Amino acid sequence: MSPGQDSGLDGHLLRELREESGLTLRELSEKTGLSTSLISQLERGVTSPSLQSIRLLAEALEVSIFQLLAADNRGYSYVPADRRRKLVMQHGEISYELLSPDTKRRLEVWLGTLSPGVTSGDEPSVHPSEEFILVLSGQMEIEISGQRQTLGPGDAIQYDGSQPHMIWNHTDEPLRFISALTPPTL
C-alpha cells in the first residue's frame, strides 16, 4: 500500500495501545520484527501499512486488526453500508469491510472482496480463531493445511484458523464472501 492511500489504520490509537501495553517503540519493534522507524511513521500517519504489518502489530498488542482501525464511537452497533470500516490492500485488489462494528464482542464478521487473479496474501494465514466463510459471488479456492477446496456462490466452509490457510481467486470475476471469526483476530 502506498503512502497517502487510506488503509484505515488509526495511528493515534496504535500509539495509545502501545503505551497502554507499556511498550516503547523499540520493544514493539522487537515483538513484531518491524523497524522502529516504520512503527513511528504508522503512529504519525505518514505511511500506510501492509496487512502483514497490521497483523504483527495486532498480535503484539493482543488486539484484533479491526481494533487498530479508525473507530466510530457512537455507542451502538448499527453501521450503514457506506460507513463501514474498511481495510484495503494491494492497490485496492483486496478489501475487508467490518460488518460487526463492536470490536469488543467475541464475534467478528466481515465482507471480503478479492479482485480477479488475486490471493489473500503472500503466505498462509494462521490465527487462534474458528472461522466460517460463505461465498456470495465468484469462485473461491481455499487451501487449509495443504488441502484445497473450491467454493462457489452459496457454498460455505468452517475451519480452525490455527491451521495454515490461504484464499485464491483464479477467475476473471471478483470474489465476494462473508467471514465470521470467533474470537476476533483478523
PDB file of C-alpha atoms in Angstrom:
ATOM      1  CA  MET A   1       0.000   0.000   0.000  1.00  0.00           C
ATOM      2  CA  SER A   2       1.427   3.359  -0.936  1.00  0.00           C
ATOM      3  CA  PRO A   3       1.634   6.372   1.382  1.00  0.00           C
ATOM      4  CA  GLY A   4      -1.447   8.507   1.238  1.00  0.00           C
ATOM      5  CA  GLN A   5      -3.736   5.583   0.408  1.00  0.00           C
ATOM      6  CA  ASP A   6      -6.202   5.294   3.290  1.00  0.00           C
ATOM      7  CA  SER A   7      -5.591   1.949   4.976  1.00  0.00           C
ATOM      8  CA  GLY A   8      -7.936   2.876   7.802  1.00  0.00           C
ATOM      9  CA  LEU A   9      -5.176   2.339  10.390  1.00  0.00           C
ATOM     10  CA  ASP A  10      -5.665   4.721  13.303  1.00  0.00           C
ATOM     11  CA  GLY A  11      -2.128   5.871  14.145  1.00  0.00           C
ATOM     12  CA  HIS A  12      -3.202   7.670  17.325  1.00  0.00           C
ATOM     13  CA  LEU A  13      -4.928   4.507  18.534  1.00  0.00           C
ATOM     14  CA  LEU A  14      -1.835   2.452  17.651  1.00  0.00           C
ATOM     15  CA  ARG A  15       0.287   4.741  19.841  1.00  0.00           C
ATOM     16  CA  GLU A  16      -2.313   4.665  22.623  1.00  0.00           C
ATOM     17  CA  LEU A  17      -2.469   0.842  22.600  1.00  0.00           C
ATOM     18  CA  ARG A  18       1.336   0.615  22.570  1.00  0.00           C
ATOM     19  CA  GLU A  19       1.613   2.969  25.529  1.00  0.00           C
ATOM     20  CA  GLU A  20      -1.217   1.200  27.418  1.00  0.00           C
ATOM     21  CA  SER A  21       0.720  -2.043  26.926  1.00  0.00           C
ATOM     22  CA  GLY A  22       3.749  -0.353  28.487  1.00  0.00           C
ATOM     23  CA  LEU A  23       5.816  -0.859  25.339  1.00  0.00           C
ATOM     24  CA  THR A  24       8.373   1.516  23.897  1.00  0.00           C
ATOM     25  CA  LEU A  25       8.776   1.827  20.135  1.00  0.00           C
ATOM     26  CA  ARG A  26      11.879  -0.357  20.406  1.00  0.00           C
ATOM     27  CA  GLU A  27      10.064  -3.060  22.415  1.00  0.00           C
ATOM     28  CA  LEU A  28       7.163  -3.144  19.944  1.00  0.00           C
ATOM     29  CA  SER A  29       9.704  -3.310  17.138  1.00  0.00           C
ATOM     30  CA  GLU A  30      11.349  -6.330  18.779  1.00  0.00           C
ATOM     31  CA  LYS A  31       7.976  -8.073  19.276  1.00  0.00           C
ATOM     32  CA  THR A  32       6.889  -7.512  15.667  1.00  0.00           C
ATOM     33  CA  GLY A  33      10.110  -7.505  13.680  1.00  0.00           C
ATOM     34  CA  LEU A  34       9.065  -4.133  12.211  1.00  0.00           C
ATOM     35  CA  SER A  35      11.506  -1.233  12.360  1.00  0.00           C
ATOM     36  CA  THR A  36      11.033   1.494  14.983  1.00  0.00           C
ATOM     37  CA  SER A  37      11.046   3.984  12.128  1.00  0.00           C
ATOM     38  CA  LEU A  38       8.110   2.247  10.395  1.00  0.00           C
ATOM     39  CA  ILE A  39       6.100   1.996  13.626  1.00  0.00           C
ATOM     40  CA  SER A  40       6.726   5.692  14.331  1.00  0.00           C
ATOM     41  CA  GLN A  41       5.615   6.602  10.795  1.00  0.00           C
ATOM     42  CA  LEU A  42       2.458   4.493  11.215  1.00  0.00           C
ATOM     43  CA  GLU A  43       1.663   6.186  14.529  1.00  0.00           C
ATOM     44  CA  ARG A  44       2.048   9.603  12.862  1.00  0.00           C
ATOM     45  CA  GLY A  45       0.039   8.594   9.782  1.00  0.00           C
ATOM     46  CA  VAL A  46       2.995   9.244   7.461  1.00  0.00           C
ATOM     47  CA  THR A  47       2.862   5.849   5.732  1.00  0.00           C
ATOM     48  CA  SER A  48       0.354   3.065   5.186  1.00  0.00           C
ATOM     49  CA  PRO A  49       0.941  -0.478   6.453  1.00  0.00           C
ATOM     50  CA  SER A  50       0.755  -3.842   4.720  1.00  0.00           C
ATOM     51  CA  LEU A  51      -1.739  -6.407   6.017  1.00  0.00           C
ATOM     52  CA  GLN A  52       1.177  -8.405   7.429  1.00  0.00           C
ATOM     53  CA  SER A  53       2.403  -5.343   9.362  1.00  0.00           C
ATOM     54  CA  ILE A  54      -1.079  -4.768  10.779  1.00  0.00           C
ATOM     55  CA  ARG A  55      -1.334  -8.454  11.746  1.00  0.00           C
ATOM     56  CA  LEU A  56       2.047  -8.339  13.509  1.00  0.00           C
ATOM     57  CA  LEU A  57       1.092  -5.167  15.401  1.00  0.00           C
ATOM     58  CA  ALA A  58      -2.315  -6.546  16.391  1.00  0.00           C
ATOM     59  CA  GLU A  59      -0.761  -9.786  17.616  1.00  0.00           C
ATOM     60  CA  ALA A  60       1.920  -7.968  19.631  1.00  0.00           C
ATOM     61  CA  LEU A  61      -0.681  -5.647  21.176  1.00  0.00           C
ATOM     62  CA  GLU A  62      -3.138  -8.541  21.718  1.00  0.00           C
ATOM     63  CA  VAL A  63      -5.988  -6.909  19.776  1.00  0.00           C
ATOM     64  CA  SER A  64      -7.788  -7.721  16.526  1.00  0.00           C
ATOM     65  CA  ILE A  65      -6.762  -5.989  13.309  1.00  0.00           C
ATOM     66  CA  PHE A  66     -10.019  -4.056  13.223  1.00  0.00           C
ATOM     67  CA  GLN A  67      -9.326  -2.684  16.698  1.00  0.00           C
ATOM     68  CA  LEU A  68      -6.390  -0.842  15.095  1.00  0.00           C
ATOM     69  CA  LEU A  69      -8.645   0.766  12.504  1.00  0.00           C
ATOM     70  CA  ALA A  70     -10.249   4.170  12.927  1.00  0.00           C
ATOM     71  CA  ALA A  71     -13.220   3.862  15.261  1.00  0.00           C
ATOM     72  CA  ASP A  72     -16.636   5.479  15.189  1.00  0.00           C
ATOM     73  CA  ASN A  73     -17.692   5.793  18.830  1.00  0.00           C
ATOM     74  CA  ARG A  74     -21.426   6.413  18.527  1.00  0.00           C
ATOM     75  CA  GLY A  75     -22.337   3.971  21.305  1.00  0.00           C
ATOM     76  CA  TYR A  76     -24.329   1.450  19.263  1.00  0.00           C
ATOM     77  CA  SER A  77     -23.625  -1.267  16.736  1.00  0.00           C
ATOM     78  CA  TYR A  78     -25.544  -0.136  13.637  1.00  0.00           C
ATOM     79  CA  VAL A  79     -23.328   0.767  10.687  1.00  0.00           C
ATOM     80  CA  PRO A  80     -24.750   1.876   7.316  1.00  0.00           C
ATOM     81  CA  ALA A  81     -23.146   0.133   4.339  1.00  0.00           C
ATOM     82  CA  ASP A  82     -21.332   3.300   3.260  1.00  0.00           C
ATOM     83  CA  ARG A  83     -19.814   3.871   6.741  1.00  0.00           C
ATOM     84  CA  ARG A  84     -18.137   0.507   7.346  1.00  0.00           C
ATOM     85  CA  ARG A  85     -14.530   0.450   8.465  1.00  0.00           C
ATOM     86  CA  LYS A  86     -12.551  -0.872   5.540  1.00  0.00           C
ATOM     87  CA  LEU A  87      -9.092  -2.350   5.129  1.00  0.00           C
ATOM     88  CA  VAL A  88      -7.798  -2.008   1.548  1.00  0.00           C
ATOM     89  CA  MET A  89      -4.593  -3.644   0.306  1.00  0.00           C
ATOM     90  CA  GLN A  90      -2.615  -4.357  -2.842  1.00  0.00           C
ATOM     91  CA  HIS A  91      -3.711  -1.129  -4.541  1.00  0.00           C
ATOM     92  CA  GLY A  92      -7.393  -1.913  -3.991  1.00  0.00           C
ATOM     93  CA  GLU A  93      -7.273  -5.533  -5.181  1.00  0.00           C
ATOM     94  CA  ILE A  94      -8.219  -6.857  -1.726  1.00  0.00           C
ATOM     95  CA  SER A  95     -10.653  -5.288   0.708  1.00  0.00           C
ATOM     96  CA  TYR A  96     -12.168  -6.313   4.012  1.00  0.00           C
ATOM     97  CA  GLU A  97     -15.182  -4.425   5.386  1.00  0.00           C
ATOM     98  CA  LEU A  98     -16.058  -4.853   9.047  1.00  0.00           C
ATOM     99  CA  LEU A  99     -19.732  -5.857   9.316  1.00  0.00           C
ATOM    100  CA  SER A 100     -19.710  -6.261  13.106  1.00  0.00           C
ATOM    101  CA  PRO A 101     -18.673  -2.815  14.320  1.00  0.00           C
ATOM    102  CA  ASP A 102     -18.378  -3.573  18.033  1.00  0.00           C
ATOM    103  CA  THR A 103     -14.796  -4.818  18.306  1.00  0.00           C
ATOM    104  CA  LYS A 104     -15.261  -5.649  21.987  1.00  0.00           C
ATOM    105  CA  ARG A 105     -17.541  -8.611  21.153  1.00  0.00           C
ATOM    106  CA  ARG A 106     -16.484 -12.243  20.772  1.00  0.00           C
ATOM    107  CA  LEU A 107     -17.551 -12.456  17.114  1.00  0.00           C
ATOM    108  CA  GLU A 108     -16.074 -10.578  14.169  1.00  0.00           C
ATOM    109  CA  VAL A 109     -17.874 -10.627  10.808  1.00  0.00           C
ATOM    110  CA  TRP A 110     -16.521  -9.085   7.629  1.00  0.00           C
ATOM    111  CA  LEU A 111     -17.122  -8.872   3.915  1.00  0.00           C
ATOM    112  CA  GLY A 112     -14.086  -9.835   1.854  1.00  0.00           C
ATOM    113  CA  THR A 113     -13.511  -8.953  -1.798  1.00  0.00           C
ATOM    114  CA  LEU A 114     -10.641 -10.270  -3.924  1.00  0.00           C
ATOM    115  CA  SER A 115     -10.142  -8.947  -7.437  1.00  0.00           C
ATOM    116  CA  PRO A 116      -9.645 -11.419 -10.305  1.00  0.00           C
ATOM    117  CA  GLY A 117      -6.348 -13.316 -10.137  1.00  0.00           C
ATOM    118  CA  VAL A 118      -5.585 -12.238  -6.552  1.00  0.00           C
ATOM    119  CA  THR A 119      -4.636 -14.246  -3.460  1.00  0.00           C
ATOM    120  CA  SER A 120      -5.336 -13.361   0.178  1.00  0.00           C
ATOM    121  CA  GLY A 121      -1.650 -12.853   0.976  1.00  0.00           C
ATOM    122  CA  ASP A 122       1.939 -13.799   0.298  1.00  0.00           C
ATOM    123  CA  GLU A 123       1.867 -16.533   2.931  1.00  0.00           C
ATOM    124  CA  PRO A 124      -0.839 -18.683   4.539  1.00  0.00           C
ATOM    125  CA  SER A 125      -2.647 -17.049   7.431  1.00  0.00           C
ATOM    126  CA  VAL A 126      -2.665 -18.571  10.916  1.00  0.00           C
ATOM    127  CA  HIS A 127      -4.654 -17.158  13.833  1.00  0.00           C
ATOM    128  CA  PRO A 128      -6.251 -18.513  17.027  1.00  0.00           C
ATOM    129  CA  SER A 129      -9.879 -18.365  15.853  1.00  0.00           C
ATOM    130  CA  GLU A 130     -12.572 -20.568  14.465  1.00  0.00           C
ATOM    131  CA  GLU A 131     -13.534 -19.245  11.019  1.00  0.00           C
ATOM    132  CA  PHE A 132     -16.637 -19.616   8.873  1.00  0.00           C
ATOM    133  CA  ILE A 133     -16.805 -18.451   5.229  1.00  0.00           C
ATOM    134  CA  LEU A 134     -19.838 -18.112   2.944  1.00  0.00           C
ATOM    135  CA  VAL A 135     -19.159 -17.305  -0.724  1.00  0.00           C
ATOM    136  CA  LEU A 136     -21.554 -14.643  -2.047  1.00  0.00           C
ATOM    137  CA  SER A 137     -20.301 -14.356  -5.627  1.00  0.00           C
ATOM    138  CA  GLY A 138     -17.397 -15.558  -7.712  1.00  0.00           C
ATOM    139  CA  GLN A 139     -15.358 -18.668  -7.080  1.00  0.00           C
ATOM    140  CA  MET A 140     -13.004 -19.237  -4.157  1.00  0.00           C
ATOM    141  CA  GLU A 141     -10.170 -21.693  -3.951  1.00  0.00           C
ATOM    142  CA  ILE A 142      -9.126 -22.189  -0.344  1.00  0.00           C
ATOM    143  CA  GLU A 143      -6.247 -24.228   0.987  1.00  0.00           C
ATOM    144  CA  ILE A 144      -6.357 -25.379   4.599  1.00  0.00           C
ATOM    145  CA  SER A 145      -3.348 -27.328   5.896  1.00  0.00           C
ATOM    146  CA  GLY A 146      -2.350 -28.283   2.351  1.00  0.00           C
ATOM    147  CA  GLN A 147      -5.823 -29.449   1.266  1.00  0.00           C
ATOM    148  CA  ARG A 148      -7.601 -27.416  -1.428  1.00  0.00           C
ATOM    149  CA  GLN A 149     -11.321 -26.906  -1.840  1.00  0.00           C
ATOM    150  CA  THR A 150     -13.226 -24.903  -4.466  1.00  0.00           C
ATOM    151  CA  LEU A 151     -16.331 -22.992  -3.367  1.00  0.00           C
ATOM    152  CA  GLY A 152     -18.947 -21.202  -5.456  1.00  0.00           C
ATOM    153  CA  PRO A 153     -21.862 -18.900  -4.581  1.00  0.00           C
ATOM    154  CA  GLY A 154     -23.799 -20.241  -1.603  1.00  0.00           C
ATOM    155  CA  ASP A 155     -21.043 -22.684  -0.581  1.00  0.00           C
ATOM    156  CA  ALA A 156     -19.683 -22.468   2.963  1.00  0.00           C
ATOM    157  CA  ILE A 157     -16.721 -23.811   4.888  1.00  0.00           C
ATOM    158  CA  GLN A 158     -15.792 -23.781   8.575  1.00  0.00           C
ATOM    159  CA  TYR A 159     -12.324 -24.488   9.988  1.00  0.00           C
ATOM    160  CA  ASP A 160      -9.871 -23.910  12.802  1.00  0.00           C
ATOM    161  CA  GLY A 161      -7.918 -20.741  11.956  1.00  0.00           C
ATOM    162  CA  SER A 162      -4.796 -22.119  13.631  1.00  0.00           C
ATOM    163  CA  GLN A 163      -4.400 -24.313  10.542  1.00  0.00           C
ATOM    164  CA  PRO A 164      -2.440 -22.523   7.777  1.00  0.00           C
ATOM    165  CA  HIS A 165      -4.967 -21.270   5.238  1.00  0.00           C
ATOM    166  CA  MET A 166      -4.988 -19.147   2.097  1.00  0.00           C
ATOM    167  CA  ILE A 167      -7.601 -17.978  -0.425  1.00  0.00           C
ATOM    168  CA  TRP A 168      -7.288 -17.533  -4.205  1.00  0.00           C
ATOM    169  CA  ASN A 169      -9.492 -16.026  -6.867  1.00  0.00           C
ATOM    170  CA  HIS A 170      -8.301 -17.708 -10.080  1.00  0.00           C
ATOM    171  CA  THR A 171     -11.240 -16.386 -12.121  1.00  0.00           C
ATOM    172  CA  ASP A 172     -11.810 -13.200 -14.108  1.00  0.00           C
ATOM    173  CA  GLU A 173     -14.687 -12.144 -11.801  1.00  0.00           C
ATOM    174  CA  PRO A 174     -14.444 -10.506  -8.350  1.00  0.00           C
ATOM    175  CA  LEU A 175     -14.812 -12.865  -5.380  1.00  0.00           C
ATOM    176  CA  ARG A 176     -17.068 -11.684  -2.536  1.00  0.00           C
ATOM    177  CA  PHE A 177     -17.536 -13.607   0.688  1.00  0.00           C
ATOM    178  CA  ILE A 178     -18.647 -13.241   4.288  1.00  0.00           C
ATOM    179  CA  SER A 179     -16.303 -14.455   7.004  1.00  0.00           C
ATOM    180  CA  ALA A 180     -17.071 -14.832  10.704  1.00  0.00           C
ATOM    181  CA  LEU A 181     -14.328 -15.350  13.295  1.00  0.00           C
ATOM    182  CA  THR A 182     -14.513 -16.123  16.975  1.00  0.00           C
ATOM    183  CA  PRO A 183     -12.697 -14.799  18.843  1.00  0.00           C
ATOM    184  CA  PRO A 184     -11.872 -11.788  16.631  1.00  0.00           C
ATOM    185  CA  THR A 185      -8.363 -11.952  15.208  1.00  0.00           C
ATOM    186  CA  LEU A 186      -8.306 -10.503  11.700  1.00  0.00           C
TER     187      LEU A 186
END
